[in-house]
Amino acid sequence: GEPEKLTPENMVFSGCSVKNGKGKGIVVETGMHTRIGRIAQLIADADGGKSKKKCGCLPDTSANATPLQVNLERLGARIGVLAIIVCVVIFVIGVAMDRRDPSNLTGPSWLYMVLIAVTLAVAAIPEGIPLCVTISLS
């Protein structure tokens, strides 16, 4: 009549807290392969824990995205496409006008314009949008 134990006596989980004493442990599973991770998968997925992957490594959470998340993702995609178009136009105009590096006038103009285009692309990515949205919603 004794109920079956689900875990061995010498097993602890990362969600457990120890109040006193010393101990040593061996990690046997990490991440979503632990029992707590499997529980999280079962809660998150209706198909029994087999999650769909986006890019092969990240879970696809687009099915339960809020309208704000969808709109922010769409805004980010538009800004990215616009930034690429502007960088290509700047590159073509700079090469056509034969713009060269002021510190190295003998270098090729296309190399200098690649540097300028990449710099513009990096500067066009809005790092402050999540902060602005968070502040405006609070």
PDB file of N, CA and C in Angstrom, residues 69-87 121 124-126 129:
ATOM      1  N   GLN A  69       2.658  43.547 -29.527  1.00  0.00           N
ATOM      2  CA  GLN A  69       3.840  42.839 -30.001  1.00  0.00           C
ATOM      3  C   GLN A  69       3.810  42.667 -31.510  1.00  0.00           C
ATOM      4  N   VAL A  70       2.643  42.360 -32.057  1.00  0.00           N
ATOM      5  CA  VAL A  70       2.513  42.200 -33.508  1.00  0.00           C
ATOM      6  C   VAL A  70       2.821  43.519 -34.212  1.00  0.00           C
ATOM      7  N   ASN A  71       2.266  44.621 -33.693  1.00  0.00           N
ATOM      8  CA  ASN A  71       2.506  45.924 -34.306  1.00  0.00           C
ATOM      9  C   ASN A  71       3.960  46.353 -34.184  1.00  0.00           C
ATOM     10  N   LEU A  72       4.595  46.088 -33.035  1.00  0.00           N
ATOM     11  CA  LEU A  72       6.006  46.433 -32.878  1.00  0.00           C
ATOM     12  C   LEU A  72       6.885  45.607 -33.813  1.00  0.00           C
ATOM     13  N   GLU A  73       6.535  44.338 -34.006  1.00  0.00           N
ATOM     14  CA  GLU A  73       7.308  43.506 -34.931  1.00  0.00           C
ATOM     15  C   GLU A  73       7.159  44.021 -36.362  1.00  0.00           C
ATOM     16  N   ARG A  74       5.941  44.395 -36.726  1.00  0.00           N
ATOM     17  CA  ARG A  74       5.704  44.946 -38.060  1.00  0.00           C
ATOM     18  C   ARG A  74       6.457  46.267 -38.249  1.00  0.00           C
ATOM     19  N   LEU A  75       6.453  47.129 -37.210  1.00  0.00           N
ATOM     20  CA  LEU A  75       7.184  48.398 -37.273  1.00  0.00           C
ATOM     21  C   LEU A  75       8.680  48.152 -37.434  1.00  0.00           C
ATOM     22  N   GLY A  76       9.214  47.200 -36.678  1.00  0.00           N
ATOM     23  CA  GLY A  76      10.636  46.880 -36.792  1.00  0.00           C
ATOM     24  C   GLY A  76      11.005  46.365 -38.172  1.00  0.00           C
ATOM     25  N   ALA A  77      10.128  45.551 -38.760  1.00  0.00           N
ATOM     26  CA  ALA A  77      10.391  45.042 -40.108  1.00  0.00           C
ATOM     27  C   ALA A  77      10.367  46.178 -41.124  1.00  0.00           C
ATOM     28  N   ARG A  78       9.421  47.100 -40.988  1.00  0.00           N
ATOM     29  CA  ARG A  78       9.355  48.239 -41.913  1.00  0.00           C
ATOM     30  C   ARG A  78      10.585  49.123 -41.785  1.00  0.00           C
ATOM     31  N   ILE A  79      10.996  49.396 -40.549  1.00  0.00           N
ATOM     32  CA  ILE A  79      12.183  50.230 -40.344  1.00  0.00           C
ATOM     33  C   ILE A  79      13.419  49.538 -40.924  1.00  0.00           C
ATOM     34  N   GLY A  80      13.508  48.216 -40.747  1.00  0.00           N
ATOM     35  CA  GLY A  80      14.640  47.482 -41.297  1.00  0.00           C
ATOM     36  C   GLY A  80      14.696  47.527 -42.810  1.00  0.00           C
ATOM     37  N   VAL A  81      13.550  47.327 -43.460  1.00  0.00           N
ATOM     38  CA  VAL A  81      13.519  47.380 -44.929  1.00  0.00           C
ATOM     39  C   VAL A  81      13.849  48.785 -45.413  1.00  0.00           C
ATOM     40  N   LEU A  82      13.276  49.789 -44.779  1.00  0.00           N
ATOM     41  CA  LEU A  82      13.555  51.171 -45.160  1.00  0.00           C
ATOM     42  C   LEU A  82      15.034  51.505 -44.969  1.00  0.00           C
ATOM     43  N   ALA A  83      15.632  51.033 -43.889  1.00  0.00           N
ATOM     44  CA  ALA A  83      17.055  51.292 -43.642  1.00  0.00           C
ATOM     45  C   ALA A  83      17.924  50.645 -44.712  1.00  0.00           C
ATOM     46  N   ILE A  84      17.578  49.424 -45.118  1.00  0.00           N
ATOM     47  CA  ILE A  84      18.360  48.753 -46.159  1.00  0.00           C
ATOM     48  C   ILE A  84      18.241  49.506 -47.477  1.00  0.00           C
ATOM     49  N   ILE A  85      17.026  49.953 -47.816  1.00  0.00           N
ATOM     50  CA  ILE A  85      16.835  50.700 -49.064  1.00  0.00           C
ATOM     51  C   ILE A  85      17.644  51.994 -49.050  1.00  0.00           C
ATOM     52  N   VAL A  86      17.592  52.729 -47.946  1.00  0.00           N
ATOM     53  CA  VAL A  86      18.344  53.984 -47.834  1.00  0.00           C
ATOM     54  C   VAL A  86      19.848  53.719 -47.930  1.00  0.00           C
ATOM     55  N   CYS A  87      20.331  52.672 -47.285  1.00  0.00           N
ATOM     56  CA  CYS A  87      21.762  52.364 -47.324  1.00  0.00           C
ATOM     57  C   CYS A  87      22.214  51.995 -48.734  1.00  0.00           C
ATOM     58  N   ALA A 121      23.248  51.728 -41.508  1.00  0.00           N
ATOM     59  CA  ALA A 121      22.347  50.622 -41.182  1.00  0.00           C
ATOM     60  C   ALA A 121      22.329  50.360 -39.679  1.00  0.00           C
ATOM     61  N   ALA A 124      20.443  53.086 -37.878  1.00  0.00           N
ATOM     62  CA  ALA A 124      19.007  53.148 -38.149  1.00  0.00           C
ATOM     63  C   ALA A 124      18.206  52.230 -37.237  1.00  0.00           C
ATOM     64  N   ILE A 125      18.846  51.289 -36.578  1.00  0.00           N
ATOM     65  CA  ILE A 125      18.120  50.355 -35.715  1.00  0.00           C
ATOM     66  C   ILE A 125      17.726  51.079 -34.433  1.00  0.00           C
ATOM     67  N   PRO A 126      16.425  51.200 -34.179  1.00  0.00           N
ATOM     68  CA  PRO A 126      15.974  51.964 -33.011  1.00  0.00           C
ATOM     69  C   PRO A 126      16.073  51.146 -31.725  1.00  0.00           C
ATOM     70  N   ILE A 129      13.045  52.050 -28.886  1.00  0.00           N
ATOM     71  CA  ILE A 129      11.593  51.810 -29.042  1.00  0.00           C
ATOM     72  C   ILE A 129      11.015  51.019 -27.881  1.00  0.00           C
TER      73      ILE A 129
END
